[in-house]
């Protein structure tokens, strides 16, 4: 009798064990297929537009007249690229230099103080960055443009890039600090013992060792910047025109979707056009991520 | 072979917070000999070694006082030109840390930062130093490969060559064979014995047998103090202190 119960107990445990491991597998599977479902959904919805017009025409034409059925996404793509690249150009060097300072020059308590500051920056809702941008950055850019001979309203590509660059600082800086800190101390010691100065050691050894990590932090920053919506939308001007300078208004892809989805859907194919712009976003961010991953692997092999 | 002392350590004390890590160190290191700093783990050997080329500067929590004379110059003096000082001492750490660059650049790095940039000169020097550590034949066809593609033993020899390339007077080695297989360890030991003709070598180790094999002069440390020091022969055959005798018997291991 007792043996029987033990046997039942054993079988029960086995079933439970399998049951729970399958749950974990399902969860994992869900996460795995999620990006594909998203991508496929966007492709399916934008299919109407893609079938109707040539892909090249859609991507590289500047004619945006939804009422006439002309959908050229080039102004939005260019605006997005401008804002993203410019914000990374502002944020990248600033973050890298401050990460070097924090890890190699500053006292330990400064670094400790910095962590909550980073967390606060990361936690601020993006709409607050937007408001702050309108209050401070917009007049600043307007005045700066005027003094440089480019009078503008202040709602420009540059404004969007400045606000964005501040928004991605916490993410980029956080990774950079970790990456630079994990370079072994013995490596610096080796370089110093060869008679290198502190700066030479940082430049030739520490940064070189940390290079893959630096790339990945910038990659993350770019992906975030490219998709950021509200704060940029509030300060960037939202004028459908191919921007030719930083003091001109722009209209990035996320802003296009957020401004129009749900409102203009009575226009034929507009719905599909917005889905198509979401698809562009999706694809570009994926390419950015894969590109930086490739760079990481490539540079890790080199060092 | 002179018995003149290369480094004179005088009344050296080192604190980390309230911990007294090095206590009244008072010892000389003879020139062009192989000095072994011997002692159980955590007795301050490595710290003593690092204070010799002032890598202790990297740890702001360390408070150091006393003096260390190298050729009559006080290393610990704040006016000492630190990069010049460090160039005089090659450092070999516990496990090899090749710089994140190619095999060639690992050797050329030290030369380049001291202003030697002519390619012909660099190529000649790289070959010379790699030959000195008997690595040249193993790597001559892949000098452009990443240094981390070498085996651990090869990496350690590369690190030694890298240190030699800046033309030091002294080689400091911190348990240089602890990460290596027996064969590579033997190679490193043989290199040391060869190199002591030209360099003053200081090796930190806790391996008694290794000390017996290679030492000309022994400094025995325990709990931050130098218990006994003297020529290897006297030290091993005729130890004076009770602690030394026990250590040699293997009581600590």
Coordinates of C-alpha atoms in Angstrom, one line a residue, chain A residues 108 184-187 189-197 200-201 204-205 208-209 301-303, chain B residues 50 53 55 58-59 61 83 86-87 89 91 97-101 109 113 146 148 162-163 166:
Chain A
X108 CA 34.2 57.3 -5.6
X184 CA 40.4 45.1 -15.7
X185 CA 42.5 47.2 -13.5
X186 CA 45.5 45.1 -14.3
X187 CA 45.3 46.2 -17.9
X189 CA 48.5 48.9 -14.5
X190 CA 50.3 47.1 -17.4
X191 CA 50.1 50.2 -19.5
X192 CA 51.1 52.5 -16.7
X193 CA 54.1 50.4 -15.8
X194 CA 55.3 50.8 -19.4
X195 CA 55.6 54.5 -18.7
X196 CA 52.3 55.5 -20.3
X197 CA 50.6 58.5 -18.8
X200 CA 47.6 57.5 -22.9
X201 CA 46.4 54.5 -20.9
X204 CA 45.0 53.4 -26.1
X205 CA 44.1 50.7 -23.7
X208 CA 40.1 50.2 -26.9
X209 CA 39.2 47.4 -24.6
X301 CA 37.4 39.6 -32.4
X302 CA 40.0 42.3 -33.1
X303 CA 41.0 42.9 -29.5
Chain B
X50 CA 53.3 47.6 -6.2
X53 CA 56.7 51.4 -9.0
X55 CA 51.0 51.6 -8.7
X58 CA 45.9 54.0 -8.2
X59 CA 44.3 53.1 -4.9
X61 CA 42.6 54.6 0.1
X83 CA 56.3 57.8 -16.0
X86 CA 57.7 53.2 -14.1
X87 CA 59.6 52.8 -17.4
X89 CA 60.5 48.7 -14.1
X91 CA 55.8 44.5 -14.5
X97 CA 46.9 40.9 -19.4
X98 CA 48.0 41.5 -23.0
X99 CA 46.9 45.0 -24.2
X100 CA 43.9 44.9 -26.4
X101 CA 45.8 45.1 -29.7
X109 CA 53.2 50.2 -27.6
X113 CA 54.7 56.2 -26.2
X146 CA 45.1 39.8 -31.6
X148 CA 44.4 37.4 -26.9
X162 CA 56.4 44.0 -23.6
X163 CA 58.0 45.0 -20.3
X166 CA 60.9 49.8 -22.7

